[in-house]
Coordinates of C-alpha atoms in Angstrom, one line a residue:
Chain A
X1300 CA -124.6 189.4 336.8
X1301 CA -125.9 192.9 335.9
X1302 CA -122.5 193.3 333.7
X1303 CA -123.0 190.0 331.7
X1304 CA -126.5 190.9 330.9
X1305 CA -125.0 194.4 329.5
X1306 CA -122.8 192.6 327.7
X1307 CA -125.2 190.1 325.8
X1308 CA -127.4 193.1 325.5
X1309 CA -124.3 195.3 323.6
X1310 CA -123.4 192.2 321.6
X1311 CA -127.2 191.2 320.7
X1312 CA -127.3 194.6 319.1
X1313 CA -123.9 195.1 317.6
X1314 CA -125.1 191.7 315.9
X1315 CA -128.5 193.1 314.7
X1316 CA -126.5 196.2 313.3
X1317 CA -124.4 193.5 311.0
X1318 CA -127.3 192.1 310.4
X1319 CA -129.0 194.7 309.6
X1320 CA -126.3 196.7 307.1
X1321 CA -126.3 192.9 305.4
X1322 CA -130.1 192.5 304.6
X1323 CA -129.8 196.4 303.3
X1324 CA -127.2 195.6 301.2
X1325 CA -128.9 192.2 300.1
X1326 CA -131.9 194.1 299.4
X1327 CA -130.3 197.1 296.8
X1328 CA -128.3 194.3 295.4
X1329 CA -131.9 192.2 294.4
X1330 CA -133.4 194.9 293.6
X1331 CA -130.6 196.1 290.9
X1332 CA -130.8 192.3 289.7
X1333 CA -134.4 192.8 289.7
X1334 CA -134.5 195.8 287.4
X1335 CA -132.7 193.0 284.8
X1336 CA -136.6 191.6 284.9
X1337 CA -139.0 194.0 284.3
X1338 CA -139.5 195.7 281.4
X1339 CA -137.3 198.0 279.8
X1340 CA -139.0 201.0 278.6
X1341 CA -136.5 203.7 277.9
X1342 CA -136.3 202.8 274.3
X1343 CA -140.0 202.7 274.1
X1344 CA -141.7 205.9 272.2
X1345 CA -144.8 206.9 273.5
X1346 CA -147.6 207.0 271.3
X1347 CA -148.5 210.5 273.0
X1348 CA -145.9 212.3 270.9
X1349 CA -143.1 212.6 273.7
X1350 CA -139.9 212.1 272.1
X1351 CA -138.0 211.6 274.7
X1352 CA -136.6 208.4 273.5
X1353 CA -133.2 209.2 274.4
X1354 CA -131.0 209.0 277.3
X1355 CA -129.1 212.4 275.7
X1356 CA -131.7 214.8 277.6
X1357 CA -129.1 217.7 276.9
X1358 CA -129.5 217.0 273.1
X1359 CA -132.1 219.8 272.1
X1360 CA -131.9 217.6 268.7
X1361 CA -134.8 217.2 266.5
X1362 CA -135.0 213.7 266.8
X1363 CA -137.9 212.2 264.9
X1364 CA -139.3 208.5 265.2
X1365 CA -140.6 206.8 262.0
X1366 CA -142.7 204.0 262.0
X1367 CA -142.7 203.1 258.3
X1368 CA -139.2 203.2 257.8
X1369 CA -137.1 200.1 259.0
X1370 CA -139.8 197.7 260.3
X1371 CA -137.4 194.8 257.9
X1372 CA -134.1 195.9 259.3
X1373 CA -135.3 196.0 263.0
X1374 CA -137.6 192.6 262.3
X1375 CA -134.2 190.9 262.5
X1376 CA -133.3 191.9 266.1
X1377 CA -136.1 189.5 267.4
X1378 CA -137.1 189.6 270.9
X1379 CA -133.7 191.3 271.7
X1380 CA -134.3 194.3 274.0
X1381 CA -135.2 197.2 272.7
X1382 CA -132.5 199.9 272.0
X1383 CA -132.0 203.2 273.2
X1384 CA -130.3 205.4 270.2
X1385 CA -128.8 209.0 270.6
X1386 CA -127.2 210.8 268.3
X1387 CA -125.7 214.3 268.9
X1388 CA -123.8 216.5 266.8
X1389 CA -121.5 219.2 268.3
X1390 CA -118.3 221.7 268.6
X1391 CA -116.8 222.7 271.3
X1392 CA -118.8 225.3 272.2
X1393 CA -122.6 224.5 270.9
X1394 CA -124.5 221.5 271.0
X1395 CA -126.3 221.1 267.9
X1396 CA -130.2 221.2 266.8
X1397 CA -131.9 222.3 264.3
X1398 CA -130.1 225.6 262.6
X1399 CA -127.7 225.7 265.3
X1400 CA -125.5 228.8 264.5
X1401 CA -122.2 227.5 264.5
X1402 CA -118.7 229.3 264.5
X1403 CA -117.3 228.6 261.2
X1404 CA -116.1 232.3 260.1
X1405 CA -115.6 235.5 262.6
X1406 CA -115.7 238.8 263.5
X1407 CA -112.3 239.7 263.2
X1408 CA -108.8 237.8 261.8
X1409 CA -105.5 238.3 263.2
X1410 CA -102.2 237.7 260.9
X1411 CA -99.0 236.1 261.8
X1412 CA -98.2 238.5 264.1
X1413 CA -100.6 238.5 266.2
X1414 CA -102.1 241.8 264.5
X1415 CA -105.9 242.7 264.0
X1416 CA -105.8 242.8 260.1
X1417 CA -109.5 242.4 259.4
X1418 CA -112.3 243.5 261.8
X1419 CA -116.0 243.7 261.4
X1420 CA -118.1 247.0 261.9
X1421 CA -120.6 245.6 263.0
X1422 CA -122.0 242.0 264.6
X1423 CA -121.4 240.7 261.0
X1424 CA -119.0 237.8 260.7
X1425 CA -116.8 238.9 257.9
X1426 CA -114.6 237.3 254.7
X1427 CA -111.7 238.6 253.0
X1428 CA -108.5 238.3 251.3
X1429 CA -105.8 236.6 253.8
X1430 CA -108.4 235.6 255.7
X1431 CA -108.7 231.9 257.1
X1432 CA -110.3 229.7 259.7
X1433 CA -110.7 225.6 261.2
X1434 CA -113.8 224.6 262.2
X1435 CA -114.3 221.1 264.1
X1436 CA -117.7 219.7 264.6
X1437 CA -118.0 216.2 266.8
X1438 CA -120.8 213.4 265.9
X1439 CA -121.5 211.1 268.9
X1440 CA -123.3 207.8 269.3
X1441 CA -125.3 208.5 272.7
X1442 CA -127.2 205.4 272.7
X1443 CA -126.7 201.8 272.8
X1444 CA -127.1 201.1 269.0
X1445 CA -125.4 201.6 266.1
X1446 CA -125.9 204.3 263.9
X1447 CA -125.8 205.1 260.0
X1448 CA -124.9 208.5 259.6
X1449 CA -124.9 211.2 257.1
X1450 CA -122.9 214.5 256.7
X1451 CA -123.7 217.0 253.8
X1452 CA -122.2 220.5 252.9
X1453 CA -124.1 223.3 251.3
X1454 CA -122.1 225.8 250.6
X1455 CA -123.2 229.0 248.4
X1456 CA -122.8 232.8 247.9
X1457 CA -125.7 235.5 248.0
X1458 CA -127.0 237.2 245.7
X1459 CA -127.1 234.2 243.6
X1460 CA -124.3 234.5 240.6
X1461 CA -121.9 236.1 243.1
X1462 CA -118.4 234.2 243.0
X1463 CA -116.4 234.6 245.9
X1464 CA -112.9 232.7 245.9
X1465 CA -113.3 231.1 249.0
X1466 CA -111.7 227.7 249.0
X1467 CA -112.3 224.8 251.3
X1468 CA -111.9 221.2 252.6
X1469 CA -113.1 218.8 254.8
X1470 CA -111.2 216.2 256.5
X1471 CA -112.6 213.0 258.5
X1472 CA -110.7 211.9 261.7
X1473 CA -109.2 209.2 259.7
X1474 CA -107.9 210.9 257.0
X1475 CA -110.6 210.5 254.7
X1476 CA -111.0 213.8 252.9
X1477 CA -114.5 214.1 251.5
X1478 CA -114.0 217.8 250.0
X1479 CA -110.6 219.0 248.5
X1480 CA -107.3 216.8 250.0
X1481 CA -104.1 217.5 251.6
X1482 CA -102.4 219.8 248.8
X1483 CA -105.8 221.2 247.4
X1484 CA -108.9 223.0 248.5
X1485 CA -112.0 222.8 246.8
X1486 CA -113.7 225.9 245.4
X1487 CA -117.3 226.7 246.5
X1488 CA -119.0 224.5 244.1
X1489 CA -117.1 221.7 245.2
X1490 CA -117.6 222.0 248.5
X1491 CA -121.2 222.1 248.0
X1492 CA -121.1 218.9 246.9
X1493 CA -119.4 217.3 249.9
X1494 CA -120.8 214.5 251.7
X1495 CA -120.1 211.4 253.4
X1496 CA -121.7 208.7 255.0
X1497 CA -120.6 205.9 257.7
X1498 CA -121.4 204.1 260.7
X1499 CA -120.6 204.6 264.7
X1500 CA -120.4 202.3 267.0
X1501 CA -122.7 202.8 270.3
X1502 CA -121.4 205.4 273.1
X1503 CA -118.4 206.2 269.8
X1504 CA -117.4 209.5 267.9
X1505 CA -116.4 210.9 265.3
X1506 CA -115.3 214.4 263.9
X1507 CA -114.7 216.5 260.7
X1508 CA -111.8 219.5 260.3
X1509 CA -113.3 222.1 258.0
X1510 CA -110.8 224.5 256.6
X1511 CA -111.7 227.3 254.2
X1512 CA -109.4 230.4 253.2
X1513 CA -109.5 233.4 250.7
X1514 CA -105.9 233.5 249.4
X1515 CA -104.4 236.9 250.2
X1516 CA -102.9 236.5 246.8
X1517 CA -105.3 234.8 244.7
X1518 CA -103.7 236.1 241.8
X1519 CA -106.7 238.5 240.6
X1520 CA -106.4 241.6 242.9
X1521 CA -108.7 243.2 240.9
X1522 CA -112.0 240.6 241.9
X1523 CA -111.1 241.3 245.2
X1524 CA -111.4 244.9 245.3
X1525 CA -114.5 245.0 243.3
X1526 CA -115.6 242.5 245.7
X1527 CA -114.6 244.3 248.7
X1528 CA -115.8 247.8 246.8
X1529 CA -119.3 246.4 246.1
X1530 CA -119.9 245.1 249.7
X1531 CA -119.9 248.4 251.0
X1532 CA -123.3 248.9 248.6
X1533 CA -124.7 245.5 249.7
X1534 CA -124.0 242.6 251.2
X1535 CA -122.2 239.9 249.6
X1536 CA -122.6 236.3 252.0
X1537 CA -121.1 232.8 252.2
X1538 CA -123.0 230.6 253.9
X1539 CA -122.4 227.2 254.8
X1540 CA -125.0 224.5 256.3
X1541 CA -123.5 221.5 257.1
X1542 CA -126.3 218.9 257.9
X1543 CA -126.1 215.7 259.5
X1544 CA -128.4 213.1 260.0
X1545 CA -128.3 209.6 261.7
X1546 CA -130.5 206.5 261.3
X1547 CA -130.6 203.0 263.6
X1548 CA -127.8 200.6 261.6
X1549 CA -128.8 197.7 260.3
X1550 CA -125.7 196.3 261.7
X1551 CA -126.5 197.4 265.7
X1552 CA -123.2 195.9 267.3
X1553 CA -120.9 198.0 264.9
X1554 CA -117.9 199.7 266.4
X1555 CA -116.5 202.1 264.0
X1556 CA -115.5 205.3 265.6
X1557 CA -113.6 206.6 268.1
X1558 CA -114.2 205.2 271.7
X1559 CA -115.1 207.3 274.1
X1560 CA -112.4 207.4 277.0
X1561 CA -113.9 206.0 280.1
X1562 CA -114.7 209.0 282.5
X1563 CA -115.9 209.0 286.1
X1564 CA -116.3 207.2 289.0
X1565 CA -118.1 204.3 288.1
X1566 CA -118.8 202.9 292.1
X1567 CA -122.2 202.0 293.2
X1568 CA -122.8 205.6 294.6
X1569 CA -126.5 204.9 295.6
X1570 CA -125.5 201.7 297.6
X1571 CA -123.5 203.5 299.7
X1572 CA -125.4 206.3 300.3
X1573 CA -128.3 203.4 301.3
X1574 CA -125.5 201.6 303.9
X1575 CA -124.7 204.6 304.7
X1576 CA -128.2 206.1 305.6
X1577 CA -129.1 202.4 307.6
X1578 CA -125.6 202.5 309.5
X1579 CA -127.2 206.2 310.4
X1580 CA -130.5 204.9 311.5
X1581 CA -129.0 201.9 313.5
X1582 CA -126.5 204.2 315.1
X1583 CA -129.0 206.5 316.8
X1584 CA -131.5 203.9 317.6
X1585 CA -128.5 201.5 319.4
X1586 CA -127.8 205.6 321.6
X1587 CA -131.6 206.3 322.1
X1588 CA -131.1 202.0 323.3
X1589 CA -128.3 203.0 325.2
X1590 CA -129.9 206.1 327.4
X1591 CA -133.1 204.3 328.2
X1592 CA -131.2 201.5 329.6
X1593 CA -128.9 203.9 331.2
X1594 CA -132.0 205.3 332.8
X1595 CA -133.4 202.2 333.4
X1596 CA -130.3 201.1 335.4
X1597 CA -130.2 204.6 337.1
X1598 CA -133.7 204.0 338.4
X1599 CA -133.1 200.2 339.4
X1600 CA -129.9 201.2 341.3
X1601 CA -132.5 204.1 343.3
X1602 CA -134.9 201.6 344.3
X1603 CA -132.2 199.2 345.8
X1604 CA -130.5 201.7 347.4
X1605 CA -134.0 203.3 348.7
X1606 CA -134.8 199.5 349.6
X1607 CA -131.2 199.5 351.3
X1608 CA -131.9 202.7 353.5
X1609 CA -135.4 201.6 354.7
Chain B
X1355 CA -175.7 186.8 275.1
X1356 CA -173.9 186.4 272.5
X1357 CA -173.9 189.9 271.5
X1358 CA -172.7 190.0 275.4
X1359 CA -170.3 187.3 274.9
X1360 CA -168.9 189.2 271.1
X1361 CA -168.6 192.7 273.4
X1362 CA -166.1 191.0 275.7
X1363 CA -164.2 189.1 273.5
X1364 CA -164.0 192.1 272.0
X1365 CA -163.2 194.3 274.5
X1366 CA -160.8 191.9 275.8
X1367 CA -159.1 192.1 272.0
X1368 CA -159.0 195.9 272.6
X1369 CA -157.3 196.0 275.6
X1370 CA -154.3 193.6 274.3
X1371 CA -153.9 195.7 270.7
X1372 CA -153.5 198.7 273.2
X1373 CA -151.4 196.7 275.5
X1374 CA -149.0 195.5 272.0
X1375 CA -149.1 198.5 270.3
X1376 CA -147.0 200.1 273.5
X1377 CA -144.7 197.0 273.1
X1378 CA -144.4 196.8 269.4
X1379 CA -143.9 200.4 268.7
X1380 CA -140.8 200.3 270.5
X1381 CA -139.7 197.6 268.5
X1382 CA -140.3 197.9 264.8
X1383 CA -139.8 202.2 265.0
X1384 CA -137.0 203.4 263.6
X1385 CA -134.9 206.2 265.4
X1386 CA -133.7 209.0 263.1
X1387 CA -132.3 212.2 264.1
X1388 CA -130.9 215.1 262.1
X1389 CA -129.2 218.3 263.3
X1390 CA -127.5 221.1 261.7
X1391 CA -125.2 223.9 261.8
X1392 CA -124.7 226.9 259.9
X1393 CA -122.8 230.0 259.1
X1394 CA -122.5 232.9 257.2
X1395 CA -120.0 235.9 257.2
X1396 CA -120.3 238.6 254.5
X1397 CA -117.1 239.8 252.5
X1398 CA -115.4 242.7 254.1
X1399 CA -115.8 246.4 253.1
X1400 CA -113.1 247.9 251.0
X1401 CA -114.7 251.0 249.5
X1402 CA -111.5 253.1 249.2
X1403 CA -111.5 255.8 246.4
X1404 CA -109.0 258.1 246.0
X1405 CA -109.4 260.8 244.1
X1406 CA -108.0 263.8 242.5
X1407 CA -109.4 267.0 241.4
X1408 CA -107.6 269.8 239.4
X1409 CA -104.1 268.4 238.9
X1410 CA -103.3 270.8 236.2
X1411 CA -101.6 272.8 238.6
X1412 CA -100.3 275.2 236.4
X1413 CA -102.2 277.0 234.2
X1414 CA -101.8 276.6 230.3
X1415 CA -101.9 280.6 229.5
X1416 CA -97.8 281.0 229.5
X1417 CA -95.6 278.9 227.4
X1418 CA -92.3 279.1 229.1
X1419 CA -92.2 276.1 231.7
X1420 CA -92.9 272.9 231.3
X1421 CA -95.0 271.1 234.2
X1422 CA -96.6 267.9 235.1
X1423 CA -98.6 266.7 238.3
X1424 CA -99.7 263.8 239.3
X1425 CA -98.2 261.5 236.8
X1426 CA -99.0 257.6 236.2
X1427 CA -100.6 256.3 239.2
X1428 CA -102.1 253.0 239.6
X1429 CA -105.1 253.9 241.8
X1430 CA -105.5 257.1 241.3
X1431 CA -107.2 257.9 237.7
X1432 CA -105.4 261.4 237.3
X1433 CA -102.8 261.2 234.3
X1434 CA -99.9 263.2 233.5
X1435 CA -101.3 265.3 230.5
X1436 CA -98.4 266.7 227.9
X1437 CA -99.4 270.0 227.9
X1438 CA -96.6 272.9 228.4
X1439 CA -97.7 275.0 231.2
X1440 CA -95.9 278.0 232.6
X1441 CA -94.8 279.5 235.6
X1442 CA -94.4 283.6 236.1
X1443 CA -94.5 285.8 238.5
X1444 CA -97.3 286.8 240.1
X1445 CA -99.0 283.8 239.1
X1446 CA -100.1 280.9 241.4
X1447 CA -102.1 277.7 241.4
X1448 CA -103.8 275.2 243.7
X1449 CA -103.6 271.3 243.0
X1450 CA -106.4 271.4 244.8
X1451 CA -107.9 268.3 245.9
X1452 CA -106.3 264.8 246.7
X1453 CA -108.6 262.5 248.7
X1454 CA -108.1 259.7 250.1
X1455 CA -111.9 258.4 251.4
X1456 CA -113.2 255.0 252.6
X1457 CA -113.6 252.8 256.5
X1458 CA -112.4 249.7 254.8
X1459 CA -113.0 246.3 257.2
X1460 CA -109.4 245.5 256.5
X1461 CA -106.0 246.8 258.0
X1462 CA -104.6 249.3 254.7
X1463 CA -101.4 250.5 253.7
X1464 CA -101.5 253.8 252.2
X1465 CA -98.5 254.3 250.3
X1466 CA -98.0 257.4 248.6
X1467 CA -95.1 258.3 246.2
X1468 CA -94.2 261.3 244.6
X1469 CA -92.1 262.2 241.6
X1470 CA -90.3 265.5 242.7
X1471 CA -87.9 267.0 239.5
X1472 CA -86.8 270.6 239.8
X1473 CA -85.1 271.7 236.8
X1474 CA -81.0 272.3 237.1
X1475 CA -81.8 275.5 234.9
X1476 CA -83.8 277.4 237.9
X1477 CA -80.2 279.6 238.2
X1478 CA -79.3 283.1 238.0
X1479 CA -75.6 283.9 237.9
X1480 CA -74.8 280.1 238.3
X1481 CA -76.5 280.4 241.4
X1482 CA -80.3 278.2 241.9
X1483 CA -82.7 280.9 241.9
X1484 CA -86.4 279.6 241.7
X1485 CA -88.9 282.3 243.8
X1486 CA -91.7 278.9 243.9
X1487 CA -93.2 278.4 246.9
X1488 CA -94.6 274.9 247.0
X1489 CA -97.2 274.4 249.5
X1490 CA -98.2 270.3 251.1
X1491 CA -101.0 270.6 253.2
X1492 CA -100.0 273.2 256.0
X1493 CA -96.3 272.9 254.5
X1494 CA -94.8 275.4 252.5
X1495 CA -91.2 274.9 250.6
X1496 CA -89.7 277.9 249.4
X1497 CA -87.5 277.9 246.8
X1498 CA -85.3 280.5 247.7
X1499 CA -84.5 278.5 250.9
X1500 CA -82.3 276.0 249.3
X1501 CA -79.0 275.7 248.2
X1502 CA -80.0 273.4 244.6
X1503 CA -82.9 272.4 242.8
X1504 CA -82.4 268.5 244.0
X1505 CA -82.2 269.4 247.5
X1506 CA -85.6 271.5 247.0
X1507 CA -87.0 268.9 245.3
X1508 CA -86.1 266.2 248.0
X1509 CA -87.6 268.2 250.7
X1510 CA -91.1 268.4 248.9
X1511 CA -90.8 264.6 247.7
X1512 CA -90.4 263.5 251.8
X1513 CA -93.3 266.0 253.0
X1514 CA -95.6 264.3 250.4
X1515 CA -93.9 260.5 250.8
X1516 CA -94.3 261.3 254.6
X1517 CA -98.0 261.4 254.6
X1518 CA -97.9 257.3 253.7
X1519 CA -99.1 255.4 256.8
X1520 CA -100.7 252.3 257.9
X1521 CA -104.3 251.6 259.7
X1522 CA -105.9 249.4 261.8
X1523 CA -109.4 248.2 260.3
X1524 CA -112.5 250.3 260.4
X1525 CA -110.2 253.7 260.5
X1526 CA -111.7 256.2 258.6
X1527 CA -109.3 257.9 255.9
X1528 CA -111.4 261.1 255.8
X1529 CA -110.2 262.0 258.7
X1530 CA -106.6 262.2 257.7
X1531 CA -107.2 262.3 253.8
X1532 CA -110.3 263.9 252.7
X1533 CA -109.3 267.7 254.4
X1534 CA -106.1 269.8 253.0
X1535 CA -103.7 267.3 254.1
X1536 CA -102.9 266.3 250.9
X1537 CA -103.5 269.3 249.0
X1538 CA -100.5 270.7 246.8
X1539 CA -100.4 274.0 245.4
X1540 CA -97.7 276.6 244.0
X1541 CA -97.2 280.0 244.2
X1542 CA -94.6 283.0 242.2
X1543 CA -94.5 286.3 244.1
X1544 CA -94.9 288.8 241.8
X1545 CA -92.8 290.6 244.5
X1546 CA -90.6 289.4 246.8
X1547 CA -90.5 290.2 250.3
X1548 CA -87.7 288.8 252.3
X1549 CA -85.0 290.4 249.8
X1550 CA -84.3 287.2 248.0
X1551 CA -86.7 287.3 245.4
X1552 CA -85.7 290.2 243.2
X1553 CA -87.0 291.8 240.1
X1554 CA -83.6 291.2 238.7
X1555 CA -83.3 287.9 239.2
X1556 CA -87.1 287.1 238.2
X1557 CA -86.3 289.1 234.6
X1558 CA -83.1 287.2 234.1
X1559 CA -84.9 283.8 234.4
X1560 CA -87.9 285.3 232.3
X1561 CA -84.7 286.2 229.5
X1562 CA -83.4 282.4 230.1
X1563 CA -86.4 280.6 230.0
X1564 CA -86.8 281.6 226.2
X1565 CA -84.2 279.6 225.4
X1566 CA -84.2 276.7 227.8
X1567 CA -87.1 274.9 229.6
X1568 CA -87.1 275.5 233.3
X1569 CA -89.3 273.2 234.5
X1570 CA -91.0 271.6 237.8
X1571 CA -93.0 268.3 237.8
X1572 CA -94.6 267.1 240.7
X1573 CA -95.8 263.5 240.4
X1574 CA -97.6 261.8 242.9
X1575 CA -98.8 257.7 242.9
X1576 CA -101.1 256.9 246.0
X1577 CA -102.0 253.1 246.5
X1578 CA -104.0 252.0 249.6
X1579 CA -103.2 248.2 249.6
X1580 CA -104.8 245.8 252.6
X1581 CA -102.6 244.1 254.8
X1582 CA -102.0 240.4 255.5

C-alpha cells in the first residue's frame, strides 16, 4: 500500500516536472510572439540628443539624424515599422569614424626580393620611387534599410604647387573603376576627382581596392632626385582622405551588394538557458521532495515499530 | 470654468504632441552617417651630394706630363680640365677630398668608376720605370713594384672600383665616405730609398719626357643610384 502511494507520488511529480518545462517553454515562446506587439523603438531617436539609433554599437561613426531632410521619401513608407539603419565603413584593421587614420602608405617598402629598399627615419610614413601599395576599405549596411551611399577621394600634395608623380586607381568590387582602369593609373589630380555613388542592400557590403605607385622609372630621374633632395629641407606630403557618406534609400528593400555570409549559431540560446534553469529548479525541489518524505517514512516506520515493541 | 475647461483641453493636447512627437520623429527623420579615412606619407629623403675638392692633382708649375683627374662624371660636378700638368721628382700632390655625404630613406648603390691610364712611355732601358707612388685612402701603389704600366694602372683602378658598395636605407655615407677613404693623392721621391728609384733612372725619364709625353690620368665617376 505504502509502495503504490510512492509510486503515484513519483509519477504525480515527474508529471508536474513536464508540465512544468512545457508552461516555461510556452511562456518564452508568448513572450517572443509578444515582443511582435509592442512598440518597436530601436529605430526611434531620442529627442534628448542620444544617437544611439543604431544596432552597430561598435561603430564609433558620426552618425547624424536630420529632420528636414527626407520627410517626402520616408512619407511613402506609411505606417511600416520604423527602420533601424547602420552604416559602417572599414579595413581590416580600423573601424572607421571621423578622421580615422587609415593605412594607405607605410613606413618602410620591401622589393621583389623580399629586401628593405625604402625605410623611414622616423614614425613618418614615407613615398618614393619603386614604391607601391593596395589599400582595401569595406562599406557595410548594419541596419535593416537600404542605404544610398557616397565615396569621394581627395587627393593632394603639400606645400601647395608641389607635383609628386604618384599615380593611382580605384576599383569597385564589381569591376567598376571610378579612378584610372585596368591598364592606366590616374595622376594626382585625377584621383582627386574620384567618386562614386550606389546603393546597399540591408545587412550587405561592399568594398573598393585603392592602388597608387611611384614608378621606379618614371622616365624623369632628375624630378625625383630634386624631390627626394628637397625633402630632406622640408617635408613634401601626399595625403589622401577618402570620405564616405550614407543616407536612408528611397528605395528601402534594395539588395545591391554583397551578402553577408551567414555566421553563427542562430538557436534560441536564451530558451534553453530558461529550460534549462526550470529543469534545475524542479530537479532540486523533486530531491529536497524526496528527503522529507524519506524522513517522513523513516519516522512513520519508528513509531510502528515503537508501537510494535510496546 | 471655461478657462478650467480650455487648460485641460489644453493640457490634454500637450501631453499627445509630446506623446507624437516621440512617435513621429522616428518616422519622418532621416538617418545619415559619414565617416572617413585618411593618410599621408611624406616623400623619402635622398640628400646625397658628393663632392670633390682639389682634383687638380698635379700642379701646373712643370710642363713635361700630361695629367687629368677626375674626368666626366655624372654626379659628381668635378670636370677633367685640359691643362698640362707635370710630374718631377721631389714633387707630390693630394687629390684631396672625395665625399660621398647623405642618410638617404632609400636602399643606394654607390658605384664608383675610375679611369686608370699609365702611360707605355714610363720606361728606362725598355724597362717600365715610373718612381709614382699613388696613394687611395690608406692604400699606397708604388710604381716601382710593377712589372708594366697597365698592370700598375689596374691595381689602382680595382682599389678605387673596390670602394663601390651597396646600403641598406638610413645608412649614413659619412661614415664610409666623408673621411680619407676616398682620398687620392701622388707622390715622386726626390730620392729613392729602397734602391729602385735611382737618380739615373729619374734623369733619363727627365731627358725622355722632352720629347714624349709621359703621362698618368686618373679618372674617377661616382653615382649613388637608389635601389628597386
Amino acid at each position: 500500500m505504502k509502495k503504490s502511494n510512492k509510486r503515484k507520488s513519483g509519477a504525480v511529480w515527474l508529471v508536474v516536472l513536464i508540465l512544468f518545462i512545457c508552461v516555461a517553454a510556452t511562456t518564452m515562446a508568448f513572450l517572443s510572439r509578444l515582443d511582435n506587439f509592442l512598440l518597436d523603438d530601436s529605430g526611434a531617436i531620442s529627442l534628448m540628443g542620444d544617437s544611439d539609433a543604431g544596432k552597430d554599437k561598435d561603430n564609433q561613426s558620426s552618425a547624424t539624424q536630420s529632420g528636414s531632410e527626407n520627410a517626402g521619401s520616408n512619407s511613402q513608407q506609411g505606417n511600416k515599422k520604423p527602420t533601424n539603419p547602420g552604416f559602417e565603413a572599414s579595413d581590416d584593421n580600423t573601424v572607421w569614424s571621423t578622421n580615422t587614420k587609415v593605412e594607405i602608405f607605410r613606413l618602410s617598402y620591401q622589393n621583389g626580393e623580399k629586401v628593405v629598399t625604402v625605410q623611414s627615419d622616423g614614425g613618418d610614413k614615407v613615398i618614393a620611387p619603386g614604391t607601391e601599395n593596395s589599400y582595401v576599405f569595406k562599406l557595410k549596411n548594419t541596419g535593416d534599410v537600404a542605404l544610398d551611399y557616397t565615396v569621394e577621394i581627395d587627393a593632394f600634395c603639400t606645400p601647395q604647387g608641389t607635383e609628386i608623380p604618384i599615380e593611382s586607381r580605384v576599383n569597385r568590387y564589381d569591376g567598376k573603376w571610378i579612378a584610372g582602369s585596368g591598364t592606366e593609373y590616374a595622376d594626382v589630380a585625377q584621383l582627386d576627382k574620384a567618386e562614386d555613388s550606389a546603393t546597399l542592400g540591408a545587412g550587405r557590403y561592399t568594398y573598393y581596392t585603392l592602388d597608387w605607385l611611384w614608378e621606379f622609372e618614371s622616365g624623369d630621374d632628375e624630378r625625383d632626385t630634386a624631390l627626394g633632395n628637397l625633402a630632406t629641407e622640408q617635408d613634401l606630403l601626399f595625403t589622401i582622405v577618402i570620405k564616405t557618406t550614407a543616407t536612408e534609400s528611397a528605395n528601402p528593400n534594395d539588395q545591391s551588394g554583397i551578402s553577408a555570409p551567414q555566421m553563427g549559431d542562430n538557436t534560441h540560446f536564451t530558451l534553453l538557458v530558461t529550460l534549462a534553469i526550470c529543469s534545475f529548479v524542479v530537479m532540486i525541489s523533486l530531491i529536497i521532495y524526496e528527503r522529507r518524505e524519506k524522513r517522513r517514512e523513516n519516522a512513520e516506520a519508528k513509531k510502528v515499530e515503537e508501537k510494535e515493541d510496546i | 470654468m471655461k478657462k478650467n475647461t480650455m487648460m485641460r483641453i489644453a493640457s490634454v493636447l500637450l501631453v499627445v504632441v509630446l506623446l507624437t512627437t516621440s512617435v513621429i520623429s522616428g518616422t519622418f527623420a532621416k538617418y545619415v552617417t559619414s565617416d572617413d579615412g585618411s593618410d599621408w606619407a611624406r616623400v623619402a629623403k635622398f640628400g646625397v651630394k658628393v663632392a670633390a675638392k682639389g682634383f687638380d692633382m698635379f700642379k701646373a708649375d712643370y710642363d713635361t706630363t700630361n695629367t687629368t683627374l677626375f674626368s666626366g662624371s655624372s654626379s659628381v660636378s668635378a670636370a677633367a680640365d685640359d691643362r698640362d700638368d707635370v710630374l718631377a721628382p721631389g714633387t707630390s700632390g693630394s687629390f684631396a677630398d672625395i665625399a660621398i655625404t647623405g642618410t638617404p630613406e632609400v636602399a643606394v648603390d654607390v658605384d664608383i668608376d675610375a679611369t686608370v691610364a699609365v702611360s707605355d712611355k714610363w720606361t728606362v732601358d725598355g724597362l717600365f720605370y715610373c718612381p709614382v707612388t699613388i696613394t687611395v685612402g690608406a692604400d699606397k701603389f708604388y710604381g716601382l713594384d710593377y712589372g708594366s704600366a697597365a698592370s700598375f694602372a689596374d691595381a689602382i683602378k680595382a682599389n678605387i672600383e673596390g670602394k663601390s658598395a651597396q646600403y641598406a636605407p638610413n645608412t649614413k655615407l659619412d661614415d664610409t665616405y666623408a673621411n680619407t677613404n676616398l682620398d687620392i693623392a701622388w707622390a715622386w721621391a726626390f730620392e729613392g730609398t729602397d734602391g729602385k728609384q735611382t737618380d739615373v733612372k729619374d734623369t733619363a725619364l727627365g731627358d725622355k719626357a722632352v720629347t714624349e709625353d709621359l703621362t698618368i690620368e686618373i679618372g674617377v665617376d661616382i653615382s649613388v643610384t637608389q635601389i628597386d
